[in-house]
Coordinates of C-alpha atoms and ligand atoms in Angstrom, one line a residue:
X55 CA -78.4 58.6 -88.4
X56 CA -75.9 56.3 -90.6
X57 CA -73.8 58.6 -92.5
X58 CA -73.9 58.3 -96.6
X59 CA -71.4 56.9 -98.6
X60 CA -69.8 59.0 -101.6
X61 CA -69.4 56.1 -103.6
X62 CA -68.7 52.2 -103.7
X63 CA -67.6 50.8 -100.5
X64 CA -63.5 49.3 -100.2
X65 CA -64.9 46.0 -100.1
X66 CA -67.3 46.3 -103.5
X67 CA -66.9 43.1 -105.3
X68 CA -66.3 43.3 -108.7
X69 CA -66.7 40.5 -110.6
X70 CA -68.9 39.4 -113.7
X71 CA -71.0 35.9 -113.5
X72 CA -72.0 32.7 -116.0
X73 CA -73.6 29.9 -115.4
X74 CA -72.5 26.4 -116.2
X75 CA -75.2 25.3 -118.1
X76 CA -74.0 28.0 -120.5
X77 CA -70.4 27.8 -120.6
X78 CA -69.0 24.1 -119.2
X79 CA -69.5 22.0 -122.4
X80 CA -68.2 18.5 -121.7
X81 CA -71.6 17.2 -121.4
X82 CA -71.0 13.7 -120.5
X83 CA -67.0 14.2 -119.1
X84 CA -66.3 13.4 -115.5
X85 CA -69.5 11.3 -114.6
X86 CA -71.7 14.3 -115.5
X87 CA -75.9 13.1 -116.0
X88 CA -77.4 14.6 -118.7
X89 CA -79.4 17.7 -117.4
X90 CA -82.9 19.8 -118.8
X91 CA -80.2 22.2 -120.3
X92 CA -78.5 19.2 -122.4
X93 CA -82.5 19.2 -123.8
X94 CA -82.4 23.4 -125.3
X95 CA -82.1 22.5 -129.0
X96 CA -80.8 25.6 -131.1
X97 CA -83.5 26.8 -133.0
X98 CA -83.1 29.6 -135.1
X99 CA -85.1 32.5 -133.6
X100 CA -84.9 34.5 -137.0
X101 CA -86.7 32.1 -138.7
X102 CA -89.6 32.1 -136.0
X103 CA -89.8 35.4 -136.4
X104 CA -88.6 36.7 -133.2
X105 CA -85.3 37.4 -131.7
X106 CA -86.3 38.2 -128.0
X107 CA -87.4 35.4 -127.2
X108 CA -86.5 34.6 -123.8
X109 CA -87.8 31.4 -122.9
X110 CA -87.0 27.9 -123.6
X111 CA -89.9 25.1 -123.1
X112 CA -89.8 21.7 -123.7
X113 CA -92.8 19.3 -123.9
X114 CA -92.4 15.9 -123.8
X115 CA -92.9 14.8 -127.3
X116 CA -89.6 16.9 -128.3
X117 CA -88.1 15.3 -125.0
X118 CA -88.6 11.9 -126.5
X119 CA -87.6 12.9 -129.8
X120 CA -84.7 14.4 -128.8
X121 CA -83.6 11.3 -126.3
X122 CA -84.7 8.9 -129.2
X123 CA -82.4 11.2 -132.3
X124 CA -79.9 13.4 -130.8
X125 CA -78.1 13.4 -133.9
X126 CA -80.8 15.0 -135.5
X127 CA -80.4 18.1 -133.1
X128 CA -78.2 20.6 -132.2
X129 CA -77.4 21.3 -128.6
X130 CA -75.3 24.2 -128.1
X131 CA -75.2 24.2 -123.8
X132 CA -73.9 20.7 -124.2
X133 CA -70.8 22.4 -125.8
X134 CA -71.3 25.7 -123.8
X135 CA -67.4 27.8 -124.8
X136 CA -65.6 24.9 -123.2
X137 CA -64.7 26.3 -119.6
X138 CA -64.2 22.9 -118.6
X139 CA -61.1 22.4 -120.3
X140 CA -60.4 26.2 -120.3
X141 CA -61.0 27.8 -116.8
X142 CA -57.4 28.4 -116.3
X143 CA -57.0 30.5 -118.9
X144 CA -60.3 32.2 -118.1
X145 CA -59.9 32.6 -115.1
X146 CA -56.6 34.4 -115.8
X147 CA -58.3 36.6 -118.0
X148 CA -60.6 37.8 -114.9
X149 CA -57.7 37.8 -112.5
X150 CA -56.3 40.7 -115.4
X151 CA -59.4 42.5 -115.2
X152 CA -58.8 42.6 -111.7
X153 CA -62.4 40.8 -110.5
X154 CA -63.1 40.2 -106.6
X155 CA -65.5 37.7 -107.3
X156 CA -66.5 35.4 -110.0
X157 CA -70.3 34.1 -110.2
X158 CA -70.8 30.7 -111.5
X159 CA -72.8 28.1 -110.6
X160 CA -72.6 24.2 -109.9
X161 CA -74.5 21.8 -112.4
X162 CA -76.4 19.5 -110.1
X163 CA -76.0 16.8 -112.8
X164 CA -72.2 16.9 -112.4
X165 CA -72.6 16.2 -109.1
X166 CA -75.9 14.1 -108.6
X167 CA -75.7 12.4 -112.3
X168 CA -79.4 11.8 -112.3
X169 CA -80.1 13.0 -108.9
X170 CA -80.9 10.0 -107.5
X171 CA -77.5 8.7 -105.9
X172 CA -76.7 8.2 -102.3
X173 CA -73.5 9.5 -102.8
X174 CA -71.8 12.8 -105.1
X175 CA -70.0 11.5 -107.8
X176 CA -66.2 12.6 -106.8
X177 CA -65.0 13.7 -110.2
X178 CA -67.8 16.2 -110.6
X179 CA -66.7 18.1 -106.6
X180 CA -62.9 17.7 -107.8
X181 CA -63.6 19.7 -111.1
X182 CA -65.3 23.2 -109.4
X183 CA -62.3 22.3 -106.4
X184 CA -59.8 22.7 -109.2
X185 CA -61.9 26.2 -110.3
X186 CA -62.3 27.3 -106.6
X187 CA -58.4 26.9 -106.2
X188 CA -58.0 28.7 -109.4
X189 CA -59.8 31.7 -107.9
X190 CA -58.4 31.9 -105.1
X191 CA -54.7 31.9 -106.4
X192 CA -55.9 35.4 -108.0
X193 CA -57.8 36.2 -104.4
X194 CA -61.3 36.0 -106.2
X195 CA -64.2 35.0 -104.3
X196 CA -66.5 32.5 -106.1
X197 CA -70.3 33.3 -105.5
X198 CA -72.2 30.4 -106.6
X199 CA -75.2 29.7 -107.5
X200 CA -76.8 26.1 -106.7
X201 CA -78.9 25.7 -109.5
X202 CA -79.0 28.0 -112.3
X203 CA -81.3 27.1 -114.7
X204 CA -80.6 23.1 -114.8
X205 CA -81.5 19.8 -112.7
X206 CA -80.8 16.3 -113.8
X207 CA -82.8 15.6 -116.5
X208 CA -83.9 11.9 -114.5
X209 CA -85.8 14.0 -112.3
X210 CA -87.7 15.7 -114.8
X211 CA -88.6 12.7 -116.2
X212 CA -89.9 10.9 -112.8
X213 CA -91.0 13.5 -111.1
X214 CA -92.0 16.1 -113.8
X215 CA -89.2 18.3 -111.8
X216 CA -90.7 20.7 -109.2
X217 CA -94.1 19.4 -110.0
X218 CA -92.9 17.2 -107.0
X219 CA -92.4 17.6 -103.1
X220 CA -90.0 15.1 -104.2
X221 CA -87.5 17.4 -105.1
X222 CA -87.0 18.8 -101.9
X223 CA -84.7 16.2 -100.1
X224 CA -83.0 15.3 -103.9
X225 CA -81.9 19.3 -103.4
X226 CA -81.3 19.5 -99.8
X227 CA -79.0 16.2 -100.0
X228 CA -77.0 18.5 -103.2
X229 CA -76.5 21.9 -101.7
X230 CA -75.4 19.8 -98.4
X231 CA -72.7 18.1 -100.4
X232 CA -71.4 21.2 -101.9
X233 CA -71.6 23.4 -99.2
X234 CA -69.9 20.8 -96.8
X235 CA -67.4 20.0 -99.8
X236 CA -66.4 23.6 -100.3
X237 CA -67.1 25.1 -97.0
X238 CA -63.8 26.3 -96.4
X239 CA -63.7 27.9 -100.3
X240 CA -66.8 29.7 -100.9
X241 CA -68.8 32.0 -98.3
X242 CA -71.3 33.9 -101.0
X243 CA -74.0 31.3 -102.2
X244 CA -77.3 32.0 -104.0
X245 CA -80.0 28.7 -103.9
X246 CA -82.0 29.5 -107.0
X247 CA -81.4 31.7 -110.2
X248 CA -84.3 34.1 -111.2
X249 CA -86.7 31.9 -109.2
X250 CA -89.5 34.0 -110.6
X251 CA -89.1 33.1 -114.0
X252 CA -91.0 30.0 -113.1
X253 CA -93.8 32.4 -114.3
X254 CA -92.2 32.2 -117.9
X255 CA -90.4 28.9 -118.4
X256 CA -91.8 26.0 -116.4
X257 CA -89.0 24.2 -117.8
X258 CA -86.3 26.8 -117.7
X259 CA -86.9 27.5 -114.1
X260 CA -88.2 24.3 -113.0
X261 CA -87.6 21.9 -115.0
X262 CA -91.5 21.0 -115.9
X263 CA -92.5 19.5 -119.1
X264 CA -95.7 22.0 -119.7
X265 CA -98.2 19.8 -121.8
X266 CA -98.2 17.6 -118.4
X267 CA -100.1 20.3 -116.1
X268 CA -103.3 21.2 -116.5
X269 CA -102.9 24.5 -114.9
X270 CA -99.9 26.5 -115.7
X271 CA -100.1 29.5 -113.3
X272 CA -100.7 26.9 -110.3
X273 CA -97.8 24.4 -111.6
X274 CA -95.7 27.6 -111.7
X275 CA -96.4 28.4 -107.9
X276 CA -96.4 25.1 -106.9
X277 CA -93.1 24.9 -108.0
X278 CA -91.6 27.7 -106.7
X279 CA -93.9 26.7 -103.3
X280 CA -91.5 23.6 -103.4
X281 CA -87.8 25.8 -104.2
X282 CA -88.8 28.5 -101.6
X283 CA -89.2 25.4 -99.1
X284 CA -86.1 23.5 -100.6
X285 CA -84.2 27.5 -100.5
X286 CA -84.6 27.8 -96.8
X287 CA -84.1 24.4 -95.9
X288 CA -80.1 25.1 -97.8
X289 CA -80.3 28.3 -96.0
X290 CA -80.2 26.6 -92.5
X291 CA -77.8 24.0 -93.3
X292 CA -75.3 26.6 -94.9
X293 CA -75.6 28.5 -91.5
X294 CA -74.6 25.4 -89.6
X295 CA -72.0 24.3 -91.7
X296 CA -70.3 27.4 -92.5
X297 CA -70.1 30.0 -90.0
X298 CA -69.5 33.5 -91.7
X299 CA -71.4 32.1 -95.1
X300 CA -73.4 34.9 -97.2
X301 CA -76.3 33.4 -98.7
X302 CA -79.2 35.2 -100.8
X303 CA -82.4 34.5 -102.9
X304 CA -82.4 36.2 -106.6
X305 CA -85.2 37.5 -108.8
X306 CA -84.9 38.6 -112.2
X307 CA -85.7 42.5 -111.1
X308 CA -87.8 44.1 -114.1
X309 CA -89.4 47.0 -112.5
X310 CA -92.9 48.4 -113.9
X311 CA -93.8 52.1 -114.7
X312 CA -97.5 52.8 -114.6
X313 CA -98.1 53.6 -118.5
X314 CA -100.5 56.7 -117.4
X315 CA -101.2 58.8 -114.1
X316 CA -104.8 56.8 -114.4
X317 CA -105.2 55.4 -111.1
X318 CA -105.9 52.3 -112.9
X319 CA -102.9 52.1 -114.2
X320 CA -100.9 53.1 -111.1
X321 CA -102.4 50.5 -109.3
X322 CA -101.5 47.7 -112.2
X323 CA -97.9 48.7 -111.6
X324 CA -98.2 48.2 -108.2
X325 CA -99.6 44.7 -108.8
X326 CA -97.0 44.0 -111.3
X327 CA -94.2 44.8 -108.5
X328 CA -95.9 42.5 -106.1
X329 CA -95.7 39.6 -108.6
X330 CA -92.3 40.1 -109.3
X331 CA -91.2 41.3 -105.4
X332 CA -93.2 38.3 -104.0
X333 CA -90.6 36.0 -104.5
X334 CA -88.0 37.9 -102.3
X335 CA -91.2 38.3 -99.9
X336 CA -90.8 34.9 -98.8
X337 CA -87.3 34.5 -99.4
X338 CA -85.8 37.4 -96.9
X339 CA -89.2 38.0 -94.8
X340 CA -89.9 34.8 -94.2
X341 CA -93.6 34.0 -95.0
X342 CA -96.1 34.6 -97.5
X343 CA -97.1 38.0 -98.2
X344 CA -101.3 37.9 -97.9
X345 CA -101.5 39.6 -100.9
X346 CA -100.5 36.9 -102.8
X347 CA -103.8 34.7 -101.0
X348 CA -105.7 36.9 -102.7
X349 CA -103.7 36.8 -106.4
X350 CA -104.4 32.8 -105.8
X351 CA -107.9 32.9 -104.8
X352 CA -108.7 35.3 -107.9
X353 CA -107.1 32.5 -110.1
X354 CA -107.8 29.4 -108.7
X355 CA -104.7 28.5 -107.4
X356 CA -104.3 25.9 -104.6
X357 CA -101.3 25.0 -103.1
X358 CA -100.5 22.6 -101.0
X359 CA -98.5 23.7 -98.1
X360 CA -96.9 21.1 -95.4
X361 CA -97.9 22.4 -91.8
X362 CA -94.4 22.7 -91.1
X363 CA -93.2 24.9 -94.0
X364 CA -94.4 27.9 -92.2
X365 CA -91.6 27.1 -89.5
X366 CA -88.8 26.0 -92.2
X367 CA -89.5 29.7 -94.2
X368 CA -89.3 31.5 -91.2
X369 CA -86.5 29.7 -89.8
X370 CA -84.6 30.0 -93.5
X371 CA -84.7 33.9 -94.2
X372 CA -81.8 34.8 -96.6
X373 CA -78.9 37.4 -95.7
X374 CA -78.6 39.6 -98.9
X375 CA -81.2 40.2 -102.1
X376 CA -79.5 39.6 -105.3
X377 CA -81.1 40.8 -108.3
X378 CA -80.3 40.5 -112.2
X379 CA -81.6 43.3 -114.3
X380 CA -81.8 43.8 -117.6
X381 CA -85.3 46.1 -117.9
X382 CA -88.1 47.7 -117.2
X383 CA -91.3 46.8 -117.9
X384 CA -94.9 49.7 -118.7
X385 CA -98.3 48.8 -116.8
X386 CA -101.1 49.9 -118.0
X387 CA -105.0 48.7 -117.1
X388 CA -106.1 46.7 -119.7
X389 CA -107.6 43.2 -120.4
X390 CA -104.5 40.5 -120.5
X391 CA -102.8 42.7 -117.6
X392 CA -103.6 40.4 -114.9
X393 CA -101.3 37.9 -117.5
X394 CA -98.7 40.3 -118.5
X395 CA -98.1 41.1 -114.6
X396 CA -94.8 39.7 -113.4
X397 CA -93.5 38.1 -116.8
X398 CA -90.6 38.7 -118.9
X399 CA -91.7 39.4 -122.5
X400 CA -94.3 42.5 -122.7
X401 CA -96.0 43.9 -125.8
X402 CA -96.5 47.8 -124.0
X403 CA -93.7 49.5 -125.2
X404 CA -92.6 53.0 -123.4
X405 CA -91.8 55.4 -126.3
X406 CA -88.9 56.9 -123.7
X407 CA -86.6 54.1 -124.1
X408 CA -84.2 52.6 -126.5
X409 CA -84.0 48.8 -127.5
X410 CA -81.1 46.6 -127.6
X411 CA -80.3 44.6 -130.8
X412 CA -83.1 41.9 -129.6
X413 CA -85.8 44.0 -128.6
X414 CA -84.9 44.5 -124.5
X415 CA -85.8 48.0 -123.3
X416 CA -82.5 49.7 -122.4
X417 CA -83.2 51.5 -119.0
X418 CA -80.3 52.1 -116.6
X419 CA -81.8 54.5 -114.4
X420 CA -84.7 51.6 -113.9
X421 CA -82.0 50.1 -112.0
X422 CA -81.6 52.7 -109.6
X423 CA -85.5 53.0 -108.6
X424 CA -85.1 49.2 -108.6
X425 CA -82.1 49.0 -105.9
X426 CA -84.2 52.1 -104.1
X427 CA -87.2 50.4 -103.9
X428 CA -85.7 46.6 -102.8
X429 CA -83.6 48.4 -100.0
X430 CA -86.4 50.0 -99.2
X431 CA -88.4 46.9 -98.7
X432 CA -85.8 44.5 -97.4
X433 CA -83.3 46.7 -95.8
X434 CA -80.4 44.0 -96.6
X435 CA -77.8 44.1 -98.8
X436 CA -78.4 44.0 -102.8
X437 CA -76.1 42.5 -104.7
X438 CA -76.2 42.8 -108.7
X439 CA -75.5 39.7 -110.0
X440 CA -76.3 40.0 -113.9
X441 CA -77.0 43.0 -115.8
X442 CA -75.6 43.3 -119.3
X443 CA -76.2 44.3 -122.9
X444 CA -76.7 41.4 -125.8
X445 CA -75.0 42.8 -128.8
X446 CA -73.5 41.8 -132.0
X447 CA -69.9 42.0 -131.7
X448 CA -67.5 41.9 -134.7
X449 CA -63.9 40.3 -134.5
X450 CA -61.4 42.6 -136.7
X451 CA -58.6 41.1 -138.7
X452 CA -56.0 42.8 -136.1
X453 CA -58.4 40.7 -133.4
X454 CA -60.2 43.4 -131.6
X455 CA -63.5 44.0 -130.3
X456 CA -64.4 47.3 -130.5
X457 CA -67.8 47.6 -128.2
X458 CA -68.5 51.0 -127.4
X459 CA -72.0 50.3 -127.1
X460 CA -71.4 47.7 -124.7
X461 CA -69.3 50.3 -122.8
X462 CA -71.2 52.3 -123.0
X463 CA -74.7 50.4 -121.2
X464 CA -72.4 49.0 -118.9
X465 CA -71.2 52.5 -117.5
X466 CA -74.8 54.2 -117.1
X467 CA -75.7 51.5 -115.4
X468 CA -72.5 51.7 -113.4
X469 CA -73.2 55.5 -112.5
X470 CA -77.0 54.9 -111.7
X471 CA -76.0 51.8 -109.0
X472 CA -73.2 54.4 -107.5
X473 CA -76.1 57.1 -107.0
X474 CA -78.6 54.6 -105.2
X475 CA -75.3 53.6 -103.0
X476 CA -74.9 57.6 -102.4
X477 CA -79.1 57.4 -101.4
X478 CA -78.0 55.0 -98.9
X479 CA -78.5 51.7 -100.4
X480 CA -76.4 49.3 -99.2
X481 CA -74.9 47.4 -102.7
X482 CA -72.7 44.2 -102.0
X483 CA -71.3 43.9 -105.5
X484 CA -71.8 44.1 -109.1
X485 CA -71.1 40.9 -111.8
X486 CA -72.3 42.0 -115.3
X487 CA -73.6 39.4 -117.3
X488 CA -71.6 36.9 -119.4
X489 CA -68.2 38.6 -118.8
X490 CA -67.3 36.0 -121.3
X491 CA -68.9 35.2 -123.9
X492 CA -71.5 32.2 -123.9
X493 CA -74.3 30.4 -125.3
X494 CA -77.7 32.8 -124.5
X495 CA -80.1 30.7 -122.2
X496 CA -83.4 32.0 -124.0
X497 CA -82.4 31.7 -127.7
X498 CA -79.3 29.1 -126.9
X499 CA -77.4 31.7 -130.0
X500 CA -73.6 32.6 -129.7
X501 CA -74.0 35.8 -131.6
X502 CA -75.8 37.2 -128.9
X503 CA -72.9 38.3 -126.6
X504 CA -72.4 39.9 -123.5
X505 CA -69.0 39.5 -122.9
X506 CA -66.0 42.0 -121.5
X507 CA -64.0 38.8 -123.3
X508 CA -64.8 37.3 -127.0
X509 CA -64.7 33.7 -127.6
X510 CA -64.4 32.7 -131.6
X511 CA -67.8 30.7 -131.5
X512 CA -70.6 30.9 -134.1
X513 CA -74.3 29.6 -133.4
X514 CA -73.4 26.0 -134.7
X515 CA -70.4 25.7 -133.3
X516 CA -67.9 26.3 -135.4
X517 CA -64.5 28.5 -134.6
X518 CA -61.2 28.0 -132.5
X519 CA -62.7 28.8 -129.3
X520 CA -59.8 31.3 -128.9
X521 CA -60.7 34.0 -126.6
X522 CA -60.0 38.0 -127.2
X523 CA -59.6 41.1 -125.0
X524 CA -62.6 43.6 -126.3
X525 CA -62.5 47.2 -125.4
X526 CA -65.2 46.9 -122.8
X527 CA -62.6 44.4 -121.2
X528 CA -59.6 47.2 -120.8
X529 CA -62.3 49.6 -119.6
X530 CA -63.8 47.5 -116.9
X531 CA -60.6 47.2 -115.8
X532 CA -59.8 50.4 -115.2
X533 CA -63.1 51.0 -113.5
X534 CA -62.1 48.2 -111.1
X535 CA -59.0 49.7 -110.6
X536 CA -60.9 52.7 -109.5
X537 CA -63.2 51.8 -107.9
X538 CA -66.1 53.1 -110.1
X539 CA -65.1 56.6 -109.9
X540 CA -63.4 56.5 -113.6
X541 CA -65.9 55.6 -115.6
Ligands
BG6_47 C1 -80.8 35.9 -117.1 C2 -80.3 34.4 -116.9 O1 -82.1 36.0 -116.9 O2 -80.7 36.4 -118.4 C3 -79.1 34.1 -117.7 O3 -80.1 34.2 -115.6 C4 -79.3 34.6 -119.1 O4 -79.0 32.7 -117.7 C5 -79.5 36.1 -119.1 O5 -78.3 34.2 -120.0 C6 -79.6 36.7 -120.5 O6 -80.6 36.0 -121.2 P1 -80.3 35.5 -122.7 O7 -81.5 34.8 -123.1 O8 -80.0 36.7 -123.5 O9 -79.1 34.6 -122.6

């Protein structure tokens, strides 16, 4: 029998993660294309009506309106907080927290302008070379994501994105280029962000303009049919090209409690697990789970499936499960649950948890039962690579940030991951959400932070950009620095 760990392992990564789309700016610097995250207009969620809204979709009527009268717009991930020009002092400000890794990911656009090109557009690989280098002059690793919530915007508009096979070479040729450009700088990859929330943005997730399909649900699946196939094919080539290279699928991890101890509810939990677990199914087993030939016979889902993407799955399995989490989620037996199962936003509230400032159920030990359950499953290594609390910060005069409440998510979050490593999971690292400040991908709002550092940034843009230690950032320091014992 393995013997149990006390406590995080020597080689825990620290870190925190962002994504470009969310923090670059510099839309159009250094041969960048425009990309479906250039497209997320700022719309004031308080004047919908709702502030947890996490989605962003685009139909194609606001993409021509938007291509035809940009002006008339605002865009905030086309400013993201300026990273571009800033990384070095950013980066600095990690090092001082003492991080071991730093998640980010690689905007295809910068790269592939429109997607299309033979060749990768040089200036885009010598930007994230000068931020690789950056890194590793502090020793952090970079964990990168390929594509986090962006593509080029080109292939949106001739392919309708995932929509098409298409997409699978256009990807493969990307994640090639990087991975053979930066073989010898990064060894932890993840392919795809939250692939699952194909289910809840089609354009988020896979860059699909939704009044073009006919059938949501089946575009959705298609889709992600299409990544999964595009995912392993990335997976093979990084193992050829880089020889001790990490590489893992992600789902956004929201784990379901049955609402009663009514069998029927039970076993709408269960199904709610499988929608959301279905995507590392493929991704770290190999193949298609059957229950999900049921799922798409009861909704009239058919995909099509290349004879030989049996083979490429199998042959593409990943080697560590990374998860974000920010939730859980109630079951309960009733008439939309067959639509609530697997999505992001739910309307069943359970009375035993506390909200955050825009309505996400606070639920640290959710994580734990989550990391219990996936090692359970898998038996590979987890990695938590997002989990965070959006808050409301305030600046003082004396520039301070003085987030207790922040602190205080973060930690019982901390403590529950360090009992599920004592149950014998086996935890790779942990990068909170936003460790800086940046622009939020469902609401595309400033004011909802998430980071251990402030950036003077409102919701239209407006501020010095000057960043600012808060408290959360001197405490996650000091847990660092320990380890995760002083919490
Ligand atoms: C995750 C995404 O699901 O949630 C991030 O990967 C996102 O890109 C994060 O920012 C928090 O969501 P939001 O809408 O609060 O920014």
């Amino acid at each position: 029998m393995k013997e149990l760990k006390q406590g995080f392992s020597d080689n825990f990564l620290w870190g925190g993660a962002t994504a470009a789309n969310q923090i670059e700016g510099a839309y159009l610097e250094g041969g960048k294309g425009l990309s479906t995250s250039d497209f997320a207009a700022y719309k004031d969620p308080y004047a919908q009506g709702k502030v947890n809204n996490f989605k962003f979709d685009v139909s194609s009527a606001e993409l021509n309106k938007y291509k035809e009268n940009p002006d008339a717009f605002d865009f905030p991930k086309r400013r993201g907080i300026d990273f571009y020009h800033r990384y070095e002092e950013d980066i600095a400000l990690f090092a001082e927290m003492g991080f071991k890794v730093f998640r980010l990911s690689i905007s295809w656009a910068r790269i592939f302008p429109t997607g299309l090109e033979d060749k990768p557009n040089e200036e885009g690989l010598a930007f994230y070379d000068k931020v690789f280098d950056e890194c590793a002059k502090y020793g952090i690793e970079p964990l990168v994501t390929m594509s986090h919530y962006e593509m080029p915007i080109t292939l949106t508009e001739k392919y309708n994105g995932w929509m098409s096979r298409e997409l699978v070479p256009l990807f493969e040729k990307y994640a090639r280029a990087i991975l053979e450009r930066y073989k010898n700088k990064v060894k932890y990859w993840i392919t795809f962000n939250e692939m699952n929330m194909n289910l809840n943005s089609l354009y988020t997730g896979a860059g699909i303009l939704e009044d073009l399909v006919d059938h949501k649900l089946q575009a959705a699946y298609q889709a992600s049919h299409h990544q999964f196939v595009a995912s392993a094919l990335t997976v093979k080539a990084a193992k050829e090209i880089i020889p001790d290279v990490q590489i893992g699928c992600m789902i956004n991890q929201i784990e379901a409690y049955a609402k009663t101890t009514k069998p029927e509810d039970q076993l709408q939990a269960v199904k709610s697990i499988q929608l959301n677990m279905f995507y590392p199914d493929v991704q770290a087993r190999g193949e298609y789970p059957t229950y999900m030939v049921k799922y798409f016979a009861d909704n009239q889902i058919k995909l099509d499936i290349k004879e030989q993407d049996e083979q490429i799955l199998k042959e593409g399995t990943v080697d560590f499960v990374a998860i974000s989490y920010y939730m859980s989620h109630v079951a309960e037996a009733r008439e939309d649950a067959a639509e609530l199962a697997g999505t992001f936003d739910s309307p069943i509230k359970n009375e035993h948890l506390e909200l955050s400032q825009w309505d996400w159920p606070i639920d640290p030990m959710g994580l734990r039962i989550s990391l219990i359950k996936l090692y359970d499953r898998y038996q590979k290594p987890l990695f938590v690579c997002e989990n965070g609390l959006g808050a409301r910060d305030t600046l003082t005069q004396d520039g301070k940030i003085h987030d207790d409440y922040r602190i205080d998510y973060l930690k019982k979050h901390i403590e529950q991951m360090k009992e599920a490593v004592k149950e014998g999971v086996d935890l790779m690292g942990y990068t909170p959400w936003g460790c800086i400040d940046l622009i939020s991908c469902g609401t595309s709002q400033m004011t909802k932070r998430y980071g251990l550092i402030y950036v003077d940034q409102d919701d239209l843009g407006n501020g010095t950009l000057n960043r600012y230690r808060k408290d959360s950032f001197f405490w996650y320091k000091n847990v660092i620095a320990s380890n995760g014992e002083d919490l």
